[in-house]
Amino acid sequence: MNTQTSNRLILRNGQLLDLQQGRLIAGQEVLIEGDRIIAVRPQSRVPEAGVQAYDLNGKTLMPGMIDCHVHVLASNANLGLNALQPNAIIMYRALPILEAMLGRGFTTVRDAGGADWALARSIELGLVPGPRIFASGKALSQTGGHGDMRARGWLLLNEPCSCCFRAGAIARIVDGVDNVRLAVREELQQGASQIKIMASGGVASPTDPIANTQYSEAEIRAIVDEAEAANTYVMAHAYTPRAIRRAIECGVRTIEHGNLVDADTARLMAERNAFAVPTQVTYEMLAEHGARFGLAQESVAKIEEVRLAGRNALRLFAEADVPMGYGSDLLGEMHEYQTHELKIRAEILGNLAALRSATTVAAQILQREGELGCIAPGALADLLVVNGNPLTDIDCLIGQGENLAMIIQDGSIKKNTLT
Ligand code: ZN
Ligand code: ZN
């Protein structure tokens, strides 16, 4: 990938993907200055003088995609082992993961545990190629929760704090109303964009059945209270209707996974203006490759509980009009399947819904509507030039970015095979 910064550039002869109407629009040109789009206007006959012009030759121009649930530091599918790796190894192993995400067309990601402000800032400074990161810092987990990677019998040998502040840990263990308040304040002070909590059992942890709820309501309310005080919000890992309902009633804004949701709980989410971030691809890939890539045996046994229900959850969220953001949640070597979630969504919900999940809806989740996930004056210039029409053929976005002729992030050209 080459990096080139140009002050003013113009994209001509493309077909703009209109995500409101679900169609392509010809005859428009997009003018970029610095990191922003400054005009989307009818195409002039001759390009403006002094502006670098690119002829897109009828290819599709769409916003850079946004993945709302990733763990860029999870280079090992076994999260317990990941947490024990030295910090330098974790960071070096994250570099190709980040670069590959950008290469697939994800110009922004929301990290659901692990990545911190320093990593986000390194990308912003151009030190590391990768998607813009909305970091959560460490996710908050109760003792024995989804972020507690200790096997039974380890308790006295391995204090939580000796491992959960290492770079490779996606979560920290914290219990009690006062302590969770302090933990939220610490994560925000360290630069977290939003707060992630574990509100039910999970797959990649050894001692917490999926059906368990996690954190008391008092703890969740305290966490939400602190996040809202800082004008941000809480995202919660939750699978069952019981876990989702109590999270939503305590003020959580986005439900991660949500595989076992029922119709009533989906309706409650819609009433409370909550979002869902399903991550179906990770269950499909864990079922297929998890054991081979080192997922612990206790975790392999839990996958089927949530995998089949996950496809139905997509339908239930859609029926209840719960807006769905794009999530992949892949671990270790499985990161390469990041775009397959698009294929799953397209099969069940249609191509346009799949595309919106990774653009307009994702921008709402990030509270950056009009700035991300759209092609409009004032938006950040994050753009993809695609060989093909993703409205009729989602396959042009599947894979490792083979059909992306151009990737622009913050007005800077990260890939260009046009010329
Ligand atoms: Zn999770
Ligand atoms: Zn996750």
Short mmCIF file of C-alpha atoms and ligand atoms in Angstrom, two decimals, residues 69 71 146 196 198 237-239 256-257 283 329, ligand 1:
data_model
loop_
_atom_site.label_atom_id
_atom_site.label_comp_id
_atom_site.label_asym_id
_atom_site.label_seq_id
_atom_site.Cartn_x
_atom_site.Cartn_y
_atom_site.Cartn_z
CA HIS A 69 -17.04 -4.78 16.93
CA HIS A 71 -10.53 -6.75 18.86
CA HIS A 146 -16.64 -13.05 30.37
CA LYS A 196 -17.63 -1.82 27.11
CA MET A 198 -19.59 -7.93 29.89
CA HIS A 237 -21.80 -8.05 25.54
CA ALA A 238 -25.09 -9.96 26.09
CA TYR A 239 -26.75 -13.05 24.62
CA GLU A 256 -23.22 -6.74 21.26
CA HIS A 257 -23.99 -10.19 19.75
CA TYR A 283 -19.57 -18.07 15.44
CA ASP A 329 -15.59 -9.91 16.51
ZN ZN B 1 -18.51 -10.48 23.45
#
